[in-house]
GROMACS .gro file of C-alpha atoms in nm:
model
  454
    1UNK     CA    1   4.044   6.711  10.403
    2UNK     CA    2   3.716   6.675  10.215
    3UNK     CA    3   3.558   6.929  10.095
    4UNK     CA    4   3.135   6.958  10.046
    5UNK     CA    5   2.993   7.216   9.896
    6UNK     CA    6   2.573   7.197   9.892
    7UNK     CA    7   2.468   7.258   9.502
    8UNK     CA    8   2.156   7.489   9.421
    9UNK     CA    9   1.862   7.261   9.388
   10UNK     CA   10   1.769   7.330   9.057
   11UNK     CA   11   1.382   7.263   8.894
   12UNK     CA   12   1.386   7.111   8.509
   13UNK     CA   13   1.100   7.180   8.372
   14UNK     CA   14   1.036   6.983   8.124
   15UNK     CA   15   0.800   7.086   7.807
   16UNK     CA   16   0.577   6.927   7.602
   17UNK     CA   17   0.641   6.769   7.310
   18UNK     CA   18   0.411   6.959   7.069
   19UNK     CA   19   0.516   7.304   7.221
   20UNK     CA   20   0.652   7.610   7.112
   21UNK     CA   21   0.924   7.562   7.349
   22UNK     CA   22   1.022   7.207   7.266
   23UNK     CA   23   1.026   7.303   6.903
   24UNK     CA   24   1.303   7.558   6.937
   25UNK     CA   25   1.528   7.383   7.161
   26UNK     CA   26   1.476   7.046   6.989
   27UNK     CA   27   1.447   7.190   6.650
   28UNK     CA   28   1.369   6.817   6.488
   29UNK     CA   29   1.226   6.778   6.156
   30UNK     CA   30   0.891   6.529   6.211
   31UNK     CA   31   0.833   6.284   5.891
   32UNK     CA   32   0.481   6.275   5.746
   33UNK     CA   33   0.312   6.041   5.623
   34UNK     CA   34   0.274   6.138   5.224
   35UNK     CA   35   0.003   5.840   5.151
   36UNK     CA   36  -0.313   6.070   5.180
   37UNK     CA   37  -0.162   6.326   4.895
   38UNK     CA   38  -0.124   6.069   4.701
   39UNK     CA   39  -0.394   5.878   4.740
   40UNK     CA   40  -0.623   6.223   4.720
   41UNK     CA   41  -0.410   6.344   4.375
   42UNK     CA   42  -0.429   5.958   4.203
   43UNK     CA   43  -0.873   6.017   4.279
   44UNK     CA   44  -0.886   6.367   4.146
   45UNK     CA   45  -0.623   6.293   3.806
   46UNK     CA   46  -0.868   5.986   3.769
   47UNK     CA   47  -1.177   6.156   3.792
   48UNK     CA   48  -1.045   6.433   3.571
   49UNK     CA   49  -0.911   6.205   3.273
   50UNK     CA   50  -1.233   6.040   3.282
   51UNK     CA   51  -1.402   6.349   3.288
   52UNK     CA   52  -1.200   6.431   2.954
   53UNK     CA   53  -1.224   6.079   2.785
   54UNK     CA   54  -1.572   6.115   2.809
   55UNK     CA   55  -1.562   6.442   2.662
   56UNK     CA   56  -1.397   6.354   2.371
   57UNK     CA   57  -1.542   6.044   2.365
   58UNK     CA   58  -1.878   6.214   2.274
   59UNK     CA   59  -1.719   6.435   2.038
   60UNK     CA   60  -1.545   6.126   1.845
   61UNK     CA   61  -1.747   5.957   1.496
   62UNK     CA   62  -1.598   5.598   1.615
   63UNK     CA   63  -1.693   5.564   1.984
   64UNK     CA   64  -1.971   5.779   1.965
   65UNK     CA   65  -2.100   5.511   1.693
   66UNK     CA   66  -1.956   5.217   1.930
   67UNK     CA   67  -2.157   5.340   2.217
   68UNK     CA   68  -2.487   5.281   2.025
   69UNK     CA   69  -2.758   5.039   2.080
   70UNK     CA   70  -2.856   4.825   1.836
   71UNK     CA   71  -3.183   4.908   1.711
   72UNK     CA   72  -2.957   5.289   1.671
   73UNK     CA   73  -2.678   5.119   1.497
   74UNK     CA   74  -2.959   4.910   1.263
   75UNK     CA   75  -3.192   5.209   1.159
   76UNK     CA   76  -2.824   5.366   1.045
   77UNK     CA   77  -2.724   5.077   0.864
   78UNK     CA   78  -3.094   5.101   0.635
   79UNK     CA   79  -3.012   5.419   0.537
   80UNK     CA   80  -2.849   5.654   0.324
   81UNK     CA   81  -2.580   6.012   0.347
   82UNK     CA   82  -2.713   6.285   0.061
   83UNK     CA   83  -2.412   6.622   0.039
   84UNK     CA   84  -2.623   6.892   0.076
   85UNK     CA   85  -2.433   7.244   0.058
   86UNK     CA   86  -2.564   7.542   0.240
   87UNK     CA   87  -2.297   7.801   0.216
   88UNK     CA   88  -2.071   7.787  -0.124
   89UNK     CA   89  -1.755   7.865   0.069
   90UNK     CA   90  -1.866   7.599   0.294
   91UNK     CA   91  -1.787   7.230   0.333
   92UNK     CA   92  -2.135   6.991   0.219
   93UNK     CA   93  -2.302   6.890   0.501
   94UNK     CA   94  -2.449   6.492   0.525
   95UNK     CA   95  -2.789   6.444   0.609
   96UNK     CA   96  -2.918   6.092   0.687
   97UNK     CA   97  -3.213   6.002   0.508
   98UNK     CA   98  -3.405   5.654   0.593
   99UNK     CA   99  -3.648   5.483   0.335
  100UNK     CA  100  -3.860   5.203   0.249
  101UNK     CA  101  -4.097   5.145  -0.049
  102UNK     CA  102  -4.085   5.077  -0.401
  103UNK     CA  103  -3.904   5.409  -0.605
  104UNK     CA  104  -4.129   5.470  -0.886
  105UNK     CA  105  -4.471   5.484  -0.663
  106UNK     CA  106  -4.588   5.784  -0.460
  107UNK     CA  107  -4.301   5.981  -0.231
  108UNK     CA  108  -4.400   6.094   0.120
  109UNK     CA  109  -4.157   6.274   0.317
  110UNK     CA  110  -4.148   6.330   0.683
  111UNK     CA  111  -3.965   6.593   0.842
  112UNK     CA  112  -3.905   6.596   1.177
  113UNK     CA  113  -3.954   6.891   1.462
  114UNK     CA  114  -3.663   6.945   1.708
  115UNK     CA  115  -3.556   6.706   1.931
  116UNK     CA  116  -3.696   6.440   1.708
  117UNK     CA  117  -3.515   6.227   1.428
  118UNK     CA  118  -3.603   6.006   1.131
  119UNK     CA  119  -3.577   5.681   1.378
  120UNK     CA  120  -3.893   5.819   1.539
  121UNK     CA  121  -4.077   5.764   1.197
  122UNK     CA  122  -3.865   5.452   1.151
  123UNK     CA  123  -4.202   5.244   1.206
  124UNK     CA  124  -4.395   5.478   0.980
  125UNK     CA  125  -4.194   5.466   0.671
  126UNK     CA  126  -4.183   5.093   0.706
  127UNK     CA  127  -4.566   5.078   0.696
  128UNK     CA  128  -4.584   5.305   0.410
  129UNK     CA  129  -4.377   5.076   0.231
  130UNK     CA  130  -4.554   4.807   0.329
  131UNK     CA  131  -4.911   4.964   0.190
  132UNK     CA  132  -4.712   5.042  -0.166
  133UNK     CA  133  -4.598   5.380  -0.087
  134UNK     CA  134  -4.213   5.526  -0.103
  135UNK     CA  135  -4.193   5.656   0.256
  136UNK     CA  136  -3.828   5.857   0.348
  137UNK     CA  137  -3.749   6.044   0.698
  138UNK     CA  138  -3.476   6.248   0.732
  139UNK     CA  139  -3.285   6.402   0.999
  140UNK     CA  140  -3.249   6.746   0.951
  141UNK     CA  141  -2.878   6.933   0.995
  142UNK     CA  142  -2.801   6.943   1.392
  143UNK     CA  143  -3.023   6.623   1.445
  144UNK     CA  144  -2.970   6.199   1.459
  145UNK     CA  145  -2.729   6.058   1.243
  146UNK     CA  146  -2.704   6.433   1.048
  147UNK     CA  147  -2.385   6.664   1.108
  148UNK     CA  148  -2.459   6.852   1.391
  149UNK     CA  149  -2.179   7.029   1.390
  150UNK     CA  150  -1.948   7.179   1.117
  151UNK     CA  151  -1.530   7.274   1.033
  152UNK     CA  152  -1.491   7.653   1.110
  153UNK     CA  153  -1.092   7.797   1.008
  154UNK     CA  154  -1.000   8.115   1.140
  155UNK     CA  155  -1.205   8.388   1.369
  156UNK     CA  156  -1.099   8.431   1.756
  157UNK     CA  157  -1.451   8.219   1.862
  158UNK     CA  158  -1.301   8.026   2.226
  159UNK     CA  159  -1.175   7.693   2.199
  160UNK     CA  160  -1.118   7.607   2.570
  161UNK     CA  161  -0.814   7.546   2.792
  162UNK     CA  162  -0.665   7.252   2.618
  163UNK     CA  163  -0.750   7.380   2.253
  164UNK     CA  164  -0.488   7.652   2.352
  165UNK     CA  165  -0.277   7.453   2.494
  166UNK     CA  166  -0.259   7.272   2.136
  167UNK     CA  167  -0.232   7.581   1.957
  168UNK     CA  168   0.041   7.719   2.183
  169UNK     CA  169   0.177   7.377   2.111
  170UNK     CA  170   0.158   7.343   1.753
  171UNK     CA  171   0.302   7.722   1.715
  172UNK     CA  172   0.659   7.598   1.929
  173UNK     CA  173   0.670   7.316   1.648
  174UNK     CA  174   0.609   7.574   1.365
  175UNK     CA  175   0.864   7.834   1.500
  176UNK     CA  176   1.062   7.677   1.748
  177UNK     CA  177   1.093   7.715   2.115
  178UNK     CA  178   1.312   8.060   2.141
  179UNK     CA  179   1.142   8.229   1.866
  180UNK     CA  180   0.908   8.402   2.112
  181UNK     CA  181   1.175   8.488   2.292
  182UNK     CA  182   1.422   8.624   1.992
  183UNK     CA  183   1.150   8.803   1.912
  184UNK     CA  184   1.088   9.027   2.232
  185UNK     CA  185   1.521   9.034   2.237
  186UNK     CA  186   1.498   9.219   1.904
  187UNK     CA  187   1.119   9.430   1.972
  188UNK     CA  188   1.147   9.465   2.349
  189UNK     CA  189   0.782   9.351   2.392
  190UNK     CA  190   0.611   8.973   2.373
  191UNK     CA  191   0.462   8.927   2.008
  192UNK     CA  192   0.134   8.869   2.186
  193UNK     CA  193  -0.042   9.077   1.891
  194UNK     CA  194   0.177   8.835   1.571
  195UNK     CA  195   0.076   8.480   1.828
  196UNK     CA  196  -0.326   8.561   1.865
  197UNK     CA  197  -0.332   8.710   1.425
  198UNK     CA  198  -0.148   8.352   1.335
  199UNK     CA  199  -0.340   8.140   1.570
  200UNK     CA  200  -0.689   8.289   1.480
  201UNK     CA  201  -0.597   8.234   1.081
  202UNK     CA  202  -0.482   7.881   1.164
  203UNK     CA  203  -0.748   7.788   1.416
  204UNK     CA  204  -0.977   7.463   1.276
  205UNK     CA  205  -1.260   7.471   1.541
  206UNK     CA  206  -1.626   7.304   1.546
  207UNK     CA  207  -1.909   7.468   1.537
  208UNK     CA  208  -2.266   7.355   1.565
  209UNK     CA  209  -2.532   7.407   1.289
  210UNK     CA  210  -2.777   7.680   1.366
  211UNK     CA  211  -3.069   7.568   1.141
  212UNK     CA  212  -3.333   7.782   1.026
  213UNK     CA  213  -3.572   7.832   0.786
  214UNK     CA  214  -3.377   7.915   0.548
  215UNK     CA  215  -3.097   7.673   0.522
  216UNK     CA  216  -3.407   7.406   0.605
  217UNK     CA  217  -3.524   7.525   0.274
  218UNK     CA  218  -3.170   7.418   0.105
  219UNK     CA  219  -3.156   7.109   0.215
  220UNK     CA  220  -3.514   7.038   0.134
  221UNK     CA  221  -3.453   7.137  -0.190
  222UNK     CA  222  -3.137   6.963  -0.240
  223UNK     CA  223  -3.242   6.632  -0.076
  224UNK     CA  224  -3.564   6.643  -0.266
  225UNK     CA  225  -3.368   6.713  -0.569
  226UNK     CA  226  -3.086   6.412  -0.494
  227UNK     CA  227  -3.381   6.148  -0.472
  228UNK     CA  228  -3.610   6.231  -0.706
  229UNK     CA  229  -3.920   6.271  -0.507
  230UNK     CA  230  -4.054   6.577  -0.689
  231UNK     CA  231  -4.365   6.657  -0.634
  232UNK     CA  232  -4.307   6.510  -0.265
  233UNK     CA  233  -4.627   6.384  -0.051
  234UNK     CA  234  -4.514   6.655   0.268
  235UNK     CA  235  -4.526   6.516   0.616
  236UNK     CA  236  -4.426   6.797   0.846
  237UNK     CA  237  -4.467   6.689   1.240
  238UNK     CA  238  -4.419   6.914   1.528
  239UNK     CA  239  -4.248   7.249   1.490
  240UNK     CA  240  -4.143   7.101   1.132
  241UNK     CA  241  -4.360   7.360   0.986
  242UNK     CA  242  -4.217   7.654   1.096
  243UNK     CA  243  -3.903   7.548   0.914
  244UNK     CA  244  -3.999   7.430   0.613
  245UNK     CA  245  -4.323   7.657   0.548
  246UNK     CA  246  -4.092   7.869   0.334
  247UNK     CA  247  -3.946   7.596   0.118
  248UNK     CA  248  -4.341   7.467   0.080
  249UNK     CA  249  -4.446   7.870  -0.029
  250UNK     CA  250  -4.091   7.905  -0.268
  251UNK     CA  251  -4.157   7.570  -0.473
  252UNK     CA  252  -4.605   7.472  -0.459
  253UNK     CA  253  -4.476   7.323  -0.788
  254UNK     CA  254  -4.286   7.062  -0.620
  255UNK     CA  255  -4.561   6.961  -0.357
  256UNK     CA  256  -4.828   6.670  -0.421
  257UNK     CA  257  -4.978   6.739  -0.064
  258UNK     CA  258  -4.930   6.805   0.309
  259UNK     CA  259  -5.000   6.572   0.605
  260UNK     CA  260  -4.978   6.829   0.928
  261UNK     CA  261  -4.900   6.582   1.253
  262UNK     CA  262  -4.945   6.789   1.588
  263UNK     CA  263  -4.814   7.158   1.381
  264UNK     CA  264  -4.729   7.399   1.677
  265UNK     CA  265  -4.495   7.701   1.686
  266UNK     CA  266  -4.361   7.595   2.001
  267UNK     CA  267  -4.112   7.218   2.022
  268UNK     CA  268  -4.335   6.963   2.232
  269UNK     CA  269  -4.022   6.900   2.398
  270UNK     CA  270  -3.967   7.223   2.582
  271UNK     CA  271  -3.670   7.307   2.485
  272UNK     CA  272  -3.520   7.595   2.728
  273UNK     CA  273  -3.479   7.337   3.015
  274UNK     CA  274  -3.136   7.258   2.808
  275UNK     CA  275  -3.024   7.574   2.893
  276UNK     CA  276  -3.030   7.556   3.263
  277UNK     CA  277  -2.741   7.471   3.396
  278UNK     CA  278  -2.717   7.094   3.594
  279UNK     CA  279  -3.078   7.012   3.510
  280UNK     CA  280  -2.923   6.988   3.153
  281UNK     CA  281  -2.672   6.767   3.253
  282UNK     CA  282  -2.896   6.552   3.492
  283UNK     CA  283  -3.189   6.578   3.186
  284UNK     CA  284  -2.903   6.421   2.902
  285UNK     CA  285  -2.720   6.272   3.122
  286UNK     CA  286  -3.029   5.965   3.304
  287UNK     CA  287  -3.260   5.796   3.171
  288UNK     CA  288  -3.511   5.893   3.427
  289UNK     CA  289  -3.501   6.227   3.341
  290UNK     CA  290  -3.533   6.216   3.024
  291UNK     CA  291  -3.846   5.966   3.051
  292UNK     CA  292  -4.094   6.171   3.300
  293UNK     CA  293  -3.956   6.467   3.066
  294UNK     CA  294  -4.106   6.342   2.725
  295UNK     CA  295  -4.385   6.171   2.957
  296UNK     CA  296  -4.513   6.529   3.113
  297UNK     CA  297  -4.504   6.700   2.772
  298UNK     CA  298  -4.470   6.458   2.472
  299UNK     CA  299  -4.594   6.134   2.467
  300UNK     CA  300  -4.683   5.892   2.803
  301UNK     CA  301  -4.656   5.567   2.632
  302UNK     CA  302  -4.345   5.548   2.443
  303UNK     CA  303  -4.115   5.280   2.624
  304UNK     CA  304  -3.850   5.336   2.782
  305UNK     CA  305  -3.589   5.199   2.490
  306UNK     CA  306  -3.760   5.461   2.276
  307UNK     CA  307  -3.714   5.739   2.481
  308UNK     CA  308  -3.330   5.610   2.605
  309UNK     CA  309  -3.300   5.652   2.212
  310UNK     CA  310  -3.401   5.968   2.201
  311UNK     CA  311  -3.206   6.120   2.455
  312UNK     CA  312  -2.898   5.965   2.334
  313UNK     CA  313  -2.915   6.131   1.969
  314UNK     CA  314  -3.011   6.480   2.091
  315UNK     CA  315  -2.659   6.360   2.315
  316UNK     CA  316  -2.477   6.267   2.100
  317UNK     CA  317  -2.206   6.501   1.903
  318UNK     CA  318  -2.264   6.806   2.001
  319UNK     CA  319  -2.653   6.742   1.972
  320UNK     CA  320  -2.794   7.007   2.225
  321UNK     CA  321  -2.552   7.284   2.123
  322UNK     CA  322  -2.669   7.316   1.752
  323UNK     CA  323  -3.120   7.222   1.899
  324UNK     CA  324  -3.052   7.518   2.140
  325UNK     CA  325  -2.915   7.717   1.836
  326UNK     CA  326  -3.207   7.634   1.601
  327UNK     CA  327  -3.436   7.654   1.813
  328UNK     CA  328  -3.384   8.021   1.880
  329UNK     CA  329  -3.379   8.085   1.436
  330UNK     CA  330  -3.702   7.907   1.463
  331UNK     CA  331  -4.012   8.176   1.399
  332UNK     CA  332  -4.211   8.244   1.690
  333UNK     CA  333  -4.402   8.455   1.495
  334UNK     CA  334  -4.508   8.228   1.243
  335UNK     CA  335  -4.915   8.259   1.127
  336UNK     CA  336  -5.008   7.934   0.980
  337UNK     CA  337  -5.359   8.114   0.837
  338UNK     CA  338  -5.177   8.315   0.685
  339UNK     CA  339  -4.901   8.095   0.545
  340UNK     CA  340  -5.213   7.856   0.495
  341UNK     CA  341  -5.453   8.101   0.274
  342UNK     CA  342  -5.173   8.256   0.082
  343UNK     CA  343  -5.165   8.228  -0.305
  344UNK     CA  344  -4.846   7.986  -0.289
  345UNK     CA  345  -5.037   7.726  -0.045
  346UNK     CA  346  -5.356   7.789  -0.086
  347UNK     CA  347  -5.374   7.508  -0.375
  348UNK     CA  348  -5.210   7.255  -0.217
  349UNK     CA  349  -5.399   6.984  -0.049
  350UNK     CA  350  -5.381   6.953   0.267
  351UNK     CA  351  -5.436   6.716   0.562
  352UNK     CA  352  -5.429   6.788   0.986
  353UNK     CA  353  -5.359   6.478   1.215
  354UNK     CA  354  -5.440   6.633   1.616
  355UNK     CA  355  -5.429   6.427   1.888
  356UNK     CA  356  -5.768   6.422   2.121
  357UNK     CA  357  -5.596   6.299   2.437
  358UNK     CA  358  -5.332   6.571   2.530
  359UNK     CA  359  -5.539   6.848   2.717
  360UNK     CA  360  -5.856   7.026   2.666
  361UNK     CA  361  -5.593   7.334   2.566
  362UNK     CA  362  -5.447   7.144   2.273
  363UNK     CA  363  -5.781   7.072   2.192
  364UNK     CA  364  -5.874   7.455   2.139
  365UNK     CA  365  -5.558   7.492   1.990
  366UNK     CA  366  -5.670   7.198   1.726
  367UNK     CA  367  -5.967   7.424   1.641
  368UNK     CA  368  -5.832   7.756   1.576
  369UNK     CA  369  -5.577   7.520   1.348
  370UNK     CA  370  -5.883   7.406   1.215
  371UNK     CA  371  -6.026   7.720   1.179
  372UNK     CA  372  -5.710   7.854   1.051
  373UNK     CA  373  -5.718   7.620   0.731
  374UNK     CA  374  -6.074   7.558   0.643
  375UNK     CA  375  -5.941   7.383   0.309
  376UNK     CA  376  -5.761   7.173   0.496
  377UNK     CA  377  -5.934   6.739   0.610
  378UNK     CA  378  -5.899   6.746   1.001
  379UNK     CA  379  -5.922   6.410   1.145
  380UNK     CA  380  -5.802   6.328   1.544
  381UNK     CA  381  -5.568   6.037   1.678
  382UNK     CA  382  -5.570   5.843   2.014
  383UNK     CA  383  -5.192   5.984   2.093
  384UNK     CA  384  -4.989   6.255   2.261
  385UNK     CA  385  -4.776   6.484   2.077
  386UNK     CA  386  -4.532   6.266   1.975
  387UNK     CA  387  -4.756   5.991   1.860
  388UNK     CA  388  -4.508   5.843   1.576
  389UNK     CA  389  -4.415   5.524   1.781
  390UNK     CA  390  -4.708   5.397   1.998
  391UNK     CA  391  -4.967   5.524   1.721
  392UNK     CA  392  -4.754   5.434   1.389
  393UNK     CA  393  -5.023   5.260   1.247
  394UNK     CA  394  -5.301   5.503   1.289
  395UNK     CA  395  -5.101   5.835   1.143
  396UNK     CA  396  -4.978   5.583   0.834
  397UNK     CA  397  -5.320   5.490   0.767
  398UNK     CA  398  -5.424   5.888   0.745
  399UNK     CA  399  -5.155   5.915   0.528
  400UNK     CA  400  -5.165   5.622   0.316
  401UNK     CA  401  -5.554   5.645   0.310
  402UNK     CA  402  -5.501   6.082   0.199
  403UNK     CA  403  -5.258   6.040  -0.054
  404UNK     CA  404  -5.376   5.734  -0.230
  405UNK     CA  405  -5.696   5.959  -0.288
  406UNK     CA  406  -5.495   6.163  -0.547
  407UNK     CA  407  -5.443   6.109  -0.926
  408UNK     CA  408  -5.104   5.897  -0.968
  409UNK     CA  409  -4.801   6.163  -1.003
  410UNK     CA  410  -4.599   6.172  -1.319
  411UNK     CA  411  -4.261   6.272  -1.275
  412UNK     CA  412  -4.084   6.361  -1.547
  413UNK     CA  413  -3.722   6.479  -1.651
  414UNK     CA  414  -3.675   6.807  -1.768
  415UNK     CA  415  -3.431   6.852  -2.054
  416UNK     CA  416  -3.158   7.066  -2.124
  417UNK     CA  417  -3.136   7.341  -2.437
  418UNK     CA  418  -2.977   7.151  -2.683
  419UNK     CA  419  -2.636   7.456  -2.750
  420UNK     CA  420  -2.630   7.587  -3.016
  421UNK     CA  421  -2.251   7.415  -3.140
  422UNK     CA  422  -2.412   7.107  -3.067
  423UNK     CA  423  -2.700   7.219  -3.239
  424UNK     CA  424  -2.461   7.223  -3.516
  425UNK     CA  425  -2.301   6.915  -3.521
  426UNK     CA  426  -2.651   6.737  -3.494
  427UNK     CA  427  -2.726   6.898  -3.816
  428UNK     CA  428  -2.426   6.786  -3.970
  429UNK     CA  429  -2.480   6.509  -3.856
  430UNK     CA  430  -2.819   6.470  -3.987
  431UNK     CA  431  -2.700   6.577  -4.371
  432UNK     CA  432  -2.443   6.310  -4.337
  433UNK     CA  433  -2.634   6.006  -4.223
  434UNK     CA  434  -2.456   5.982  -3.925
  435UNK     CA  435  -2.790   6.074  -3.715
  436UNK     CA  436  -2.813   5.754  -3.505
  437UNK     CA  437  -2.396   5.761  -3.339
  438UNK     CA  438  -2.378   6.161  -3.281
  439UNK     CA  439  -2.730   6.129  -3.125
  440UNK     CA  440  -2.655   5.883  -2.886
  441UNK     CA  441  -2.326   5.992  -2.838
  442UNK     CA  442  -2.490   6.318  -2.700
  443UNK     CA  443  -2.717   6.140  -2.465
  444UNK     CA  444  -2.422   5.971  -2.336
  445UNK     CA  445  -2.243   6.273  -2.262
  446UNK     CA  446  -2.511   6.461  -2.166
  447UNK     CA  447  -2.724   6.212  -1.937
  448UNK     CA  448  -3.045   6.352  -2.132
  449UNK     CA  449  -3.345   6.101  -2.168
  450UNK     CA  450  -3.703   6.070  -2.334
  451UNK     CA  451  -3.803   6.123  -1.924
  452UNK     CA  452  -4.006   5.890  -1.778
  453UNK     CA  453  -4.346   5.833  -1.568
  454UNK     CA  454  -4.455   5.611  -1.303
   0.00000   0.00000   0.00000
């Protein structure tokens, strides 16, 4: 006999796949697509590597030089470098100099203001050379092709994350992987102070060169001596007056004349904007931003290629840091009237070349300078505060006419006093009839001559 039973009707509830109950009842691991993660990881890594490469290449002299436009490379090839010593305990610096014209003629040395370099005056020295005048333009340290930073050994200055990683790797190579661990086992403490002391004593870092009037005086003196320019006709543009004034006051006998081209305590280029983040990146990173700044404050007639060359030189090899360091050391309280009428400078012939096109305020400033230097010859030009490229011919004519108005300079090589021992040998040689031989040998060894005149 069949038994029939009734089963309770059970209603089954189906949970949606994404619900909490579904995941608890059916704990199946859901697979995720790894493509987005690796895509973004690759993009971020590539961007970081690119920025790192660009940062390193800016400080690498070879990479930086190869990236220059042909005009800048040609300018460098036409010049030379001179070693100068700012401090006895530091390595000598390289100062770049471009020159043109006969060496035995009148010497004119052009010193640029902050934000410029010898490249800006290349046409002027070539024009001076064609007029029979020896023209020299230098890059002050921290500018142009001169050294912009120096290697500093020791110290606790900040070197950044990559620098720290490099130091740790070097310490591991020197002491071994387990050195710090062994020290910690022996002393019960991590030898952090000892590690920092070792690393600080061996640390080699780059420090931007900060050029003030004292450093500029040393540079000018050594460059003039090396090139044999004394007595020199100095041309000081823009803020170069504040940098070179001390050297002129201390060495008036080495200065034949001074020409001031739109001199000012404050540079024509507003360098304070390079302190501001984002703005400085835009100005130094893009041509249009820097061109706009130069047009507003320095010169409206410069071409894009000319402005671009200045931007590249200003940006490369820690140029911005060096420039801002020099700006801090600039004497903003410099009194041109007191300097020009001092006993040391008062007797030096002087000429002021001033722009009549910038603004009424700048014309009034020119009148103030003319009153402060009543003995100076005052002339005007039709360019901006950076007239050296757009009005190079006009400025060069003023300089050439001024220099040519003086009698020809006479330069002599001063002879050292003869030491007593050497004098005794010479006297014995004279008595023995071997005067010519010994005297010639003495001159060859010490490099003395009868002097030379141009």
